[in-house]
XYZ file of C-alpha atoms in Angstrom:
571
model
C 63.590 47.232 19.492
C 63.654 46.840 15.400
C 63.446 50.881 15.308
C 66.299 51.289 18.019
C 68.538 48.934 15.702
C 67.678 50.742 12.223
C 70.462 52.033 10.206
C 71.003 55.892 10.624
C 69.786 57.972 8.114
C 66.699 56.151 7.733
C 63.730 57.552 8.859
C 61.144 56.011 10.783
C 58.113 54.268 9.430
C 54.736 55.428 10.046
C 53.236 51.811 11.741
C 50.871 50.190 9.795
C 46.896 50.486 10.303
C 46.331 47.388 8.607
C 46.706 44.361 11.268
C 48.874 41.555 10.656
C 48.000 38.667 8.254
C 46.442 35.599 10.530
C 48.541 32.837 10.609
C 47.208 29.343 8.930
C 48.245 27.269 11.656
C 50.351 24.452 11.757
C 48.092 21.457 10.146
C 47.021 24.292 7.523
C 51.134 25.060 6.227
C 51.505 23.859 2.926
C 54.775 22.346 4.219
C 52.706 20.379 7.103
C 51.381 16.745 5.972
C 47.710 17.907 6.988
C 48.646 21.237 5.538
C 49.492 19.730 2.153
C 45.935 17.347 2.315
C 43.542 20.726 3.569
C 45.238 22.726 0.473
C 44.018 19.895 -2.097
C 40.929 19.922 -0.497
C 40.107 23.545 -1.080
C 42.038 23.235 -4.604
C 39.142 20.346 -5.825
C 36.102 22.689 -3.824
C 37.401 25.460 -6.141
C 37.538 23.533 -9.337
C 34.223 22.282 -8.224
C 32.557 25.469 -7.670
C 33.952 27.201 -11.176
C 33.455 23.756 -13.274
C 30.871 22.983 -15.643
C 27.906 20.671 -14.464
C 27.252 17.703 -16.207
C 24.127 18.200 -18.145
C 21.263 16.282 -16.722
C 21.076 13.974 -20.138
C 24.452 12.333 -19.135
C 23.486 11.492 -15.564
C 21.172 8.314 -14.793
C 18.082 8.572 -13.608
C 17.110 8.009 -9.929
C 15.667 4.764 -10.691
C 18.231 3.566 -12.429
C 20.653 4.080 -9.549
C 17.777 2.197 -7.206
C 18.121 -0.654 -9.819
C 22.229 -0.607 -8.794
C 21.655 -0.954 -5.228
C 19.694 -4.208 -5.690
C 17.170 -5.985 -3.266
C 18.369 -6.228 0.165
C 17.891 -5.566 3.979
C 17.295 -1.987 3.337
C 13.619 -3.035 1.363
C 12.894 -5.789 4.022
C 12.981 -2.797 6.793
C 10.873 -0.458 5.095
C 8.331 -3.217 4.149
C 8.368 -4.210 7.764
C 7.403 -0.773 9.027
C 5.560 0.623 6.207
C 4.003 -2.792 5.333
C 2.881 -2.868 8.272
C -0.349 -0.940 7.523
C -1.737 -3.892 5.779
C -1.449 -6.117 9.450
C -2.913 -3.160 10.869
C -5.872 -3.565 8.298
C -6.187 -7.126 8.622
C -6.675 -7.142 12.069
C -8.960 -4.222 12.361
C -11.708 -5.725 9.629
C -11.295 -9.257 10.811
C -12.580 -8.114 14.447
C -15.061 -5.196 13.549
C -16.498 -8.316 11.442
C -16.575 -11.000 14.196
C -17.703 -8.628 17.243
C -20.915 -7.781 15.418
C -22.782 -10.578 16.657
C -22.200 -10.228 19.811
C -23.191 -6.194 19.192
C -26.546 -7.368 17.637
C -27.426 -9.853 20.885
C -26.521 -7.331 23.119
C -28.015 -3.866 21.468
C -31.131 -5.599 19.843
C -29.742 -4.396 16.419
C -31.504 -5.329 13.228
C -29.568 -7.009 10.456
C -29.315 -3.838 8.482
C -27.701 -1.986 11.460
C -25.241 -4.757 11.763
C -24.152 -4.320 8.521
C -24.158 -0.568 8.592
C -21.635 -1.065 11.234
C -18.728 -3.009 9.474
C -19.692 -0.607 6.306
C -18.815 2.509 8.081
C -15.693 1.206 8.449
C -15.023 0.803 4.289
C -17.124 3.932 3.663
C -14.190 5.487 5.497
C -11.371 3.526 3.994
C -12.843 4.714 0.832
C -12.713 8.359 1.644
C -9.270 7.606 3.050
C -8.079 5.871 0.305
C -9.344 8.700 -2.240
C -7.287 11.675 0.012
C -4.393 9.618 0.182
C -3.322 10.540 -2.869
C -3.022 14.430 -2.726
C -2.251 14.224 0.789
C 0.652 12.279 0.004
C 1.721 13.738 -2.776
C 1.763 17.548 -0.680
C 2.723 16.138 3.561
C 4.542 12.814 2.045
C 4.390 9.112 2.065
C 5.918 8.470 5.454
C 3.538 11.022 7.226
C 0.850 9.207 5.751
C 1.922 6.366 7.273
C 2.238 7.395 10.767
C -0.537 9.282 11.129
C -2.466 5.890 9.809
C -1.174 4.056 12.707
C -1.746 6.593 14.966
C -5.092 6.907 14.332
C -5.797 3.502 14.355
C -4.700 2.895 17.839
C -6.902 6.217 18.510
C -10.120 5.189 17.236
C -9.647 0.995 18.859
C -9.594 2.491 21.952
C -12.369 4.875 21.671
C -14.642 2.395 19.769
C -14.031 0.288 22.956
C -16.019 2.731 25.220
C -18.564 2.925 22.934
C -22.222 3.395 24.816
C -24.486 3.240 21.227
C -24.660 1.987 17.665
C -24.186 5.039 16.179
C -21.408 6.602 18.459
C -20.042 3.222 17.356
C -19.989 3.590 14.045
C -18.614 6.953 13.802
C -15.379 5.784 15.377
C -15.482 2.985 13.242
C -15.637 5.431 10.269
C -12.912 7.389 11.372
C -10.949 4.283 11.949
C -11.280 3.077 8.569
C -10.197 6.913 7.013
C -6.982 6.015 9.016
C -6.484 2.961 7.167
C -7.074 3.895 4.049
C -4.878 7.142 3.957
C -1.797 4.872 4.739
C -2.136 2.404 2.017
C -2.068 4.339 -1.141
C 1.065 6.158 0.498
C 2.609 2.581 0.827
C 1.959 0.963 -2.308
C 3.407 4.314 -3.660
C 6.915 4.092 -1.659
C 6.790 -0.025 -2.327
C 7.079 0.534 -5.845
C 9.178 3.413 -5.915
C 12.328 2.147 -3.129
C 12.599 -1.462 -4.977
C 14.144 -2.789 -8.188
C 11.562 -3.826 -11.036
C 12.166 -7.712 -10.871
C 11.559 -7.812 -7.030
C 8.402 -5.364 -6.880
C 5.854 -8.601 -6.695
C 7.853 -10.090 -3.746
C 7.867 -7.038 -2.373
C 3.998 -6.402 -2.467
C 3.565 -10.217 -1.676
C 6.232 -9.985 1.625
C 4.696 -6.537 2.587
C 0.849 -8.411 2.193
C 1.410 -10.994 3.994
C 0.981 -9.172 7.024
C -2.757 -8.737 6.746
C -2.685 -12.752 7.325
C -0.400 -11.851 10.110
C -3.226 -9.758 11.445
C -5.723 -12.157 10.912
C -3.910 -14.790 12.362
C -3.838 -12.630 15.983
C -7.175 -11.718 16.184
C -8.392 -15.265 15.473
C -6.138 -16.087 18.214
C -8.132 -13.528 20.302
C -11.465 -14.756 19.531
C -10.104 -18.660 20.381
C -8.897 -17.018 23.994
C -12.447 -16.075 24.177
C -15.266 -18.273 22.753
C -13.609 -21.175 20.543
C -17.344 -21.209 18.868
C -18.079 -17.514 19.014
C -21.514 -18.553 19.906
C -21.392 -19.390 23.973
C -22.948 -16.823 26.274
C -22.234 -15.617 30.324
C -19.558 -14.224 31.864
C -15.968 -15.796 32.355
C -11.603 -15.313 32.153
C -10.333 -13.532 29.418
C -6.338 -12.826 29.507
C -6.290 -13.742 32.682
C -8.760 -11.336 33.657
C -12.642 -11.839 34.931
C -14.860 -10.482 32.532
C -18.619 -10.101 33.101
C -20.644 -9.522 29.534
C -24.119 -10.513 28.763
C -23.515 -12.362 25.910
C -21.178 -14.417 23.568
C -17.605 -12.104 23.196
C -16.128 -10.119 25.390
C -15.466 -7.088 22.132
C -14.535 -4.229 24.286
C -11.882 -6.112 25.379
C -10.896 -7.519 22.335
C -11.233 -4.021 20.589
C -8.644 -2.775 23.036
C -6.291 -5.421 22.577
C -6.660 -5.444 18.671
C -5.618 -1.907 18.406
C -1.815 -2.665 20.314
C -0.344 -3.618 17.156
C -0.685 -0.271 15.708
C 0.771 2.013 18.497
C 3.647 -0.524 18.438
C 4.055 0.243 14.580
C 3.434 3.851 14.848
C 6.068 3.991 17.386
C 8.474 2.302 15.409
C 7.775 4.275 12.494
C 8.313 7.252 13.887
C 11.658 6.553 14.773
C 13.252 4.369 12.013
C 10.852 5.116 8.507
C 12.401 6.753 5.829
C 10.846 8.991 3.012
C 10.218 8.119 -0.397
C 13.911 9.424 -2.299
C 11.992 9.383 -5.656
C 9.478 11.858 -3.874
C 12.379 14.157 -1.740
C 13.791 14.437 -5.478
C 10.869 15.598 -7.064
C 10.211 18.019 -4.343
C 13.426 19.147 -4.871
C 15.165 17.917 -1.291
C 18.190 16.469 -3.324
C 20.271 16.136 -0.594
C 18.026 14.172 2.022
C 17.560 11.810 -1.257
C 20.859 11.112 -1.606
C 21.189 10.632 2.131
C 18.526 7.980 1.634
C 19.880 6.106 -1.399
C 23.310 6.204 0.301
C 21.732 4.674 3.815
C 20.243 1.791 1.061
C 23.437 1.491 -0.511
C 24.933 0.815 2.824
C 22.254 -1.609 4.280
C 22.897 -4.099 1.290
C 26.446 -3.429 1.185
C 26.087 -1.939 -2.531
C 27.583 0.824 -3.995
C 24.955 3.063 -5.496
C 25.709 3.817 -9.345
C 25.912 7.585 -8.740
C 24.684 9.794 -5.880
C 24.558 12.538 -9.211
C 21.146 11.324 -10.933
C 18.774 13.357 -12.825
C 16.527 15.774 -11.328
C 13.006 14.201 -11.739
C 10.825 17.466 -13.324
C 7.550 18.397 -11.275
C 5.142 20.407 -13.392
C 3.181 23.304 -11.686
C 3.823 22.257 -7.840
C 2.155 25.689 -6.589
C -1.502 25.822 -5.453
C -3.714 24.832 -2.775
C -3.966 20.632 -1.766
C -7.559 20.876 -3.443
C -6.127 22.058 -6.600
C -2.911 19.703 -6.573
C -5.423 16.558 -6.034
C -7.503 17.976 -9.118
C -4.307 18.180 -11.319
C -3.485 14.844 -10.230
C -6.910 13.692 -11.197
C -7.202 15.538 -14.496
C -3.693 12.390 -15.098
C -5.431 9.522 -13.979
C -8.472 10.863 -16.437
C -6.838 11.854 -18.999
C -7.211 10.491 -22.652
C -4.247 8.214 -22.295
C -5.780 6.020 -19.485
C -9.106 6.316 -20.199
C -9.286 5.274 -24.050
C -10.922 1.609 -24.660
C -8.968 -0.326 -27.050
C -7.975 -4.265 -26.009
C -3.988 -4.815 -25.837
C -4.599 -8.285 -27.117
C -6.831 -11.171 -27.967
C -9.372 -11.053 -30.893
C -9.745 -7.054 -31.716
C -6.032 -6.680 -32.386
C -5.133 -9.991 -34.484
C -8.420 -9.798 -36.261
C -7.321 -6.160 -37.266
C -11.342 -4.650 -36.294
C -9.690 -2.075 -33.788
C -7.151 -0.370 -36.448
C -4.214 -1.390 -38.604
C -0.851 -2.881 -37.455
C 0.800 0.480 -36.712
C -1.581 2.336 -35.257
C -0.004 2.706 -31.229
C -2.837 0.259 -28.944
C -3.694 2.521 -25.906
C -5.661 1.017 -23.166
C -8.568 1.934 -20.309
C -5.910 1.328 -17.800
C -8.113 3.594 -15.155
C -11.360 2.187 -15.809
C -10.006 -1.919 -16.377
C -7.876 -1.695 -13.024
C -10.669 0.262 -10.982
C -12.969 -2.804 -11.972
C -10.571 -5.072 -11.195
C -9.932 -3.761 -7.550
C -13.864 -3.380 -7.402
C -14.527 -7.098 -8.449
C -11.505 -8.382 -6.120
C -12.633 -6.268 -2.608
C -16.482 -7.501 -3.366
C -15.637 -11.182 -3.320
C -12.728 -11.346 -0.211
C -14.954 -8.545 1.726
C -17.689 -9.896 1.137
C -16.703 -13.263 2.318
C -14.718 -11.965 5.410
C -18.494 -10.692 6.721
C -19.955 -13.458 5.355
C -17.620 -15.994 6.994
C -17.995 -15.387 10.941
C -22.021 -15.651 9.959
C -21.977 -18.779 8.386
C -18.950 -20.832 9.746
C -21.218 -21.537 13.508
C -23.806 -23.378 11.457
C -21.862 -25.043 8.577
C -18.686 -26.382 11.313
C -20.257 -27.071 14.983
C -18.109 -26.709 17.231
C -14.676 -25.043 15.593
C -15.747 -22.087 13.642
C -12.876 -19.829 15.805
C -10.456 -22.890 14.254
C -11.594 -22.536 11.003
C -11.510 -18.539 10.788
C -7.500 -19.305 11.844
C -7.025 -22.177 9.107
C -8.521 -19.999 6.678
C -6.363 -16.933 7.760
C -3.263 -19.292 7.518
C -4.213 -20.795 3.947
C -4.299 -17.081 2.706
C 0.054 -17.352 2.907
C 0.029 -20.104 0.068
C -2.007 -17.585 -2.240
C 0.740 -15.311 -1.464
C 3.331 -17.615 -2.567
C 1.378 -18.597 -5.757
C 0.914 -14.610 -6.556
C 4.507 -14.120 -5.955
C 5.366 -17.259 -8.384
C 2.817 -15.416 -10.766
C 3.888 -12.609 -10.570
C 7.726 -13.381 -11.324
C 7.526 -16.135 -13.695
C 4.292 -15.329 -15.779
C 2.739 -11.829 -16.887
C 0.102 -9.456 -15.144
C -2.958 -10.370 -17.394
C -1.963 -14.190 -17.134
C -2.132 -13.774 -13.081
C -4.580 -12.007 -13.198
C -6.860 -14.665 -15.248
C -5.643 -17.521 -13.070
C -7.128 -16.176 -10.168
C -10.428 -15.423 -11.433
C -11.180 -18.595 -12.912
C -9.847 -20.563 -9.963
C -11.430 -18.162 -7.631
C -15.002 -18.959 -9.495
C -14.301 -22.617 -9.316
C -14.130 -22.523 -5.659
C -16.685 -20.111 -5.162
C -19.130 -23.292 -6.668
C -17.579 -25.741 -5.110
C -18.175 -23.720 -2.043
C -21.984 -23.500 -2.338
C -22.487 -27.369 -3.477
C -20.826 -28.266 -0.530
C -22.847 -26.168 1.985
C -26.511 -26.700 0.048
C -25.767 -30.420 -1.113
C -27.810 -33.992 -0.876
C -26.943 -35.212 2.732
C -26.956 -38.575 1.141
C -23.375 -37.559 0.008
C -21.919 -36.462 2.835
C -18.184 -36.591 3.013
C -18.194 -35.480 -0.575
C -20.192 -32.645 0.365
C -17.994 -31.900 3.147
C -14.811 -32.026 1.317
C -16.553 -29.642 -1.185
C -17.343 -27.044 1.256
C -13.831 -27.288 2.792
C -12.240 -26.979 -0.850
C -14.364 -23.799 -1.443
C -13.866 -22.104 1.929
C -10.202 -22.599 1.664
C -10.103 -21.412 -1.271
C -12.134 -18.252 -1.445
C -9.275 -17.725 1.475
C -6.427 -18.678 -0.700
C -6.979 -17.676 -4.376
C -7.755 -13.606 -4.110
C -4.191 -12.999 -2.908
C -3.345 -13.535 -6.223
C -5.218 -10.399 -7.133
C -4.339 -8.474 -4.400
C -0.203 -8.681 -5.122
C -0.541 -7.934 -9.082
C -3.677 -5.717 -9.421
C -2.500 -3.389 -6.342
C 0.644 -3.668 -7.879
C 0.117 -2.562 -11.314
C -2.239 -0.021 -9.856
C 1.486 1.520 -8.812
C 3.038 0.918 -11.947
C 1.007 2.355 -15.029
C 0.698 6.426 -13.754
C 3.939 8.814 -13.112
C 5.279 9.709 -9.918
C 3.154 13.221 -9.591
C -0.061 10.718 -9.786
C 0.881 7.276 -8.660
C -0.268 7.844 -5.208
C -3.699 9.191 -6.447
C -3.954 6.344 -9.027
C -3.227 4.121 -6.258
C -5.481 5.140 -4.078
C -8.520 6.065 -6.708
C -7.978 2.064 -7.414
C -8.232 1.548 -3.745
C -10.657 3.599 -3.368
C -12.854 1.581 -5.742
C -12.166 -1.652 -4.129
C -12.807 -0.248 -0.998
C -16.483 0.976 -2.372
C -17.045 -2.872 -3.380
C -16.444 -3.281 -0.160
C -18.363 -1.183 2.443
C -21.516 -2.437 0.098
C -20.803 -6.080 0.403
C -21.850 -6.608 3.958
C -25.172 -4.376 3.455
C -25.311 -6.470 0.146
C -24.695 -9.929 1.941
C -27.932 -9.097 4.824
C -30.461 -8.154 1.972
C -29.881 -11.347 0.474
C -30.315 -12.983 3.577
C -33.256 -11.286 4.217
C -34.837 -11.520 1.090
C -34.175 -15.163 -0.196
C -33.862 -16.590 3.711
C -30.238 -17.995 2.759
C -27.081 -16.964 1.524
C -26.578 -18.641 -1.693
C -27.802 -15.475 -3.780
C -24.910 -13.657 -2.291
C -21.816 -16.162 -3.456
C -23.505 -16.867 -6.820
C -23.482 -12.999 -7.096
C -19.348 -13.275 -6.086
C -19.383 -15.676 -8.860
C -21.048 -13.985 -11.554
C -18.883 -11.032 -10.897
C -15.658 -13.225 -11.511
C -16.807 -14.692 -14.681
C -17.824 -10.831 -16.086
C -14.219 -9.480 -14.772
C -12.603 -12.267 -16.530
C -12.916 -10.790 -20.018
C -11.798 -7.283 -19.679
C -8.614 -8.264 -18.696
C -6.966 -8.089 -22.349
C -7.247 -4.576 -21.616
C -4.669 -4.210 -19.127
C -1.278 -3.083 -20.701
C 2.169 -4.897 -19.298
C 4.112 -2.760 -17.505
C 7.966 -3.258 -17.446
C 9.481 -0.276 -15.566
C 7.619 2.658 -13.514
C 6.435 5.794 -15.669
C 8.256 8.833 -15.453
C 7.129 12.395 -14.946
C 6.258 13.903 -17.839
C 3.423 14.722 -17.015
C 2.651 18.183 -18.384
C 0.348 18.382 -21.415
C -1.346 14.909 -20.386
C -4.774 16.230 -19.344
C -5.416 17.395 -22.543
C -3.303 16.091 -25.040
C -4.067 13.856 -27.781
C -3.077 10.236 -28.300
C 0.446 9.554 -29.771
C 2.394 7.182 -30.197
C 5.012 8.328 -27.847
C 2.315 8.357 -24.612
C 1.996 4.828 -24.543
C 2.052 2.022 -22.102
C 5.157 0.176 -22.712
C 4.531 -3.278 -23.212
C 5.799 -6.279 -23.423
């Protein structure tokens, strides 16, 4: 119709091949009001995409914005689920300890089998412990921690059906490899998700549910046998149970391992990564989407989702030769040189002059430390269910429960500790009060009968406080165990600490039945706990105070030389 109303003398125009420009759409008109808003947005995506970054010196660090958020509901959640490994823990040692009894009476084990049995399980919480690290550092923190509860559940149930001592205590092994791959991977994301002030209340919160543990399966065992000692058949749960002798510990295997599928399940559907590890794997994005979800759980506005890259040094390789890098940082030099960080050798001048930068055996002090600490509450955890029935007729169950509760108030004091007073000073307080009750402990129980009640109220003081006084340890020595190495190691420094501990502690009950059986009682085996409190007490001065979480440079620290610039900061 336009070429039948063209002027004449015009000639026609050839139609054009190219097709007609596609039309914006109303809401995308610059004269529309959503028009005007979509053109502003594309203006600032341009002027994004063309402007200069901010160079990473300007932005704060991802720690930093952490610190902005604050403590809130956010930390509470993850120490919930991921703290939950520690309830798993408690309740799987507290029963593989009490059941063994009733395994000895009914598989005519010797004492050094009955040991073997509970040590399986730490000889795997070692190995678990000591592959936590590079696992963790390669799969992440949170897979760590489901497949620990998973396979926790997995091996209670098997252990259950167990026909023999030794098909037993393989599942027992493999049980305690589950436990001790989560914990290293916990402790890691503990100190890395919350602010520096609040990281003791944080370990103390996310420890108090191995208590919690406790606490059900001595509720268990008071269901069952209130004496642990009574034999024949009877009502368990409201079920009729027929077993030769004192517990019913199928049963009570089966039932011990529910906790764990419940937290498995629940951390499988609400546990978040680590956003200091998706940032040094480079998942920027899915960190941000974490800090953001933590910013909105305690109603705080993050300081900047733009933070500084964290820098990972040689990433590529195989898991075996990541774990061997890591290793090469917990060994290196700067955390394995012996020079005090206080006390005599430093004011008396014999370790150097006044400038000279103090570097300490952080590696070696804190593996002793976790070594010492496991030994003595281990130890004492076997030793407890075999003693208690003679010492207290008639309410040794009871007493495992009172002791489980009185383990909350050493919580509280290591969180008080741990806020108000400094690492070494904790640390100190516990080991000399831990001593003292260690004594009073063994008066009461091998005292003059003439003096009874005072006897009794020394035996009482002890065993309440063995229970009470090494949760002191556990908060600030686990604790600074996640402080003192940078993120590309903390995990395997956390778990090589662990890992020690956990060696104290799959030798304590083997070390517990040769006293036994050599000296006919147990009072070798506590003045041995002692003994190792008192020789702990003095390498504590080496310990450095940390203040804020190292950072990843990480590069050049197998083999380079101490400076004063790769230094624990202290206090």
């Amino acid at each position: 119709r336009a070429l039948a109303q063209r002027p004449s003398g015009i000639e026609t125009c050839r139609p054009s091949v190219r097709a007609p420009p596609r039309s914006l759409g109303p809401r995308r008109r610059p004269g529309h009001p959503a028009g005007r808003a979509w053109h502003e947005r594309t203006s600032m995506k341009s002027k994004e995409t063309f402007s200069p970054k901010e160079p990473d010196e300007h932005k704060p660090e991802l720690q930093d914005v952490i610190e902005s958020i604050g403590m809130g509901p956010a930390q509470i959640f993850w120490a919930l689920l991921g703290g939950g490994i520690w309830l798993a823990d408690g309740a799987e040692l507290l029963l593989v300890s009490s059941v063994t009894r009733s395994l000895q009476k009914e598989w005519q084990l010797s004492s050094f089998m009955k040991g073997a049995i509970v040590s399986a399980v730490y000889v795997g919480i070692f190995l678990g412990n000591a592959s936590s690290g590079g696992c963790s550092q390669r799969f992440g923190r949170r897979e760590m921690i489901v497949l620990s509860y998973s396979g926790i559940f997995l091996c209670g149930v098997l252990s259950s059906a167990s026909k023999a001592a030794v098909a037993l205590m393989g599942i027992r092994f493999f049980g305690g490899f589950f436990i001790g791959i989560g914990q290293p991977a916990w402790l890691s994301i503990s100190a890395e998700i919350t602010p520096a002030y609040w990281r003791i209340a944080m370990a103390a919160a996310s420890q108090s549910l191995f208590v919690v543990g406790e606490m059900y399966i001595s509720f268990l065992l008071m269901m069952d046998d209130l004496n642990m000692q009574a034999r024949g058949s009877g009502r368990f749960l409201g079920m009729d149970v027929a077993c030769r002798q004192s517990l019913h510990w199928r049963l009570l295997l089966r039932v011990g391992a529910l906790p764990s599928l419940v937290m498995a399940m629940l951390s499988m559907a609400y546990l978040n990564e680590s956003p200091v590890f998706l940032a040094l794997k480079g998942r920027t994005r899915e960190a941000c989407r974490v800090v953001e979800s933590m910013g909105r759980q305690n109603q705080s506005t993050p300081l900047s989702l733009d933070f500084k890259k964290p820098v990972s040094h040689r990433t590529d390789g195989s898991l075996l030769q990541q774990m061997s890098r890591q290793m090469a940082v917990v060994f290196s030099p700067r955390f394995l040189a012996l020079r005090p960080a206080s006390g005599f050798w430093r004011v008396s001048g014999l370790a150097g002059n006044g400038t000279e930068s103090w570097s300490q055996g952080v590696s070696l002090v804190i593996m002793s430390v976790c070594f010492t600490l496991n030994m003595v509450y281990f130890g004492c955890l076997f030793a407890f269910p075999q003693v208690l029935p003679t010492l207290m007729h008639g309410q040794a169950a009871s007493e495992l429960l009172v002791g489980a509760l009185w383990e909350l108030p050493g919580l509280a004091m290591g969180l008080l500790l741990g806020i108000s007073a400094t690492r070494r000073t904790a640390l100190k307080f516990y080991l000399t009060g831990l001593t003292c009750a260690i004594l009073c402990f063994v008066v009461g129980a091998h005292g003059h009968p003439e003096h009874e009640r005072l006897m009794k109220a020394l035996l009482f003081i002890g065993y309440y406080g063995i229970k009470c006084l090494p949760n002191i340890g556990f908060i600030v020595a686990y604790q600074m165990s996640a402080e003192i190495y940078p993120t590309e190691a903390r995990s395997m420094g956390a778990g090589l600490a662990l890992a020690c501990g956990r060696l104290a502690a799959m030798s304590s009950p083997l070390i517990f039945e040769c006293c036994l059986e050599l000296t006919g009682t147990y009072l070798a085996f506590f003045l041995m706990m002692a003994a190792l409190c008192v020789s702990n007490l003095y390498m504590i001065d080496f310990l450095p105070e940390p203040t804020r979480l190292e950072h990843d440079d990480v590069q050049d620290l197998q083999d380079a030389p101490l400076k004063s610039s790769d230094r624990v900061q202290v206090v």
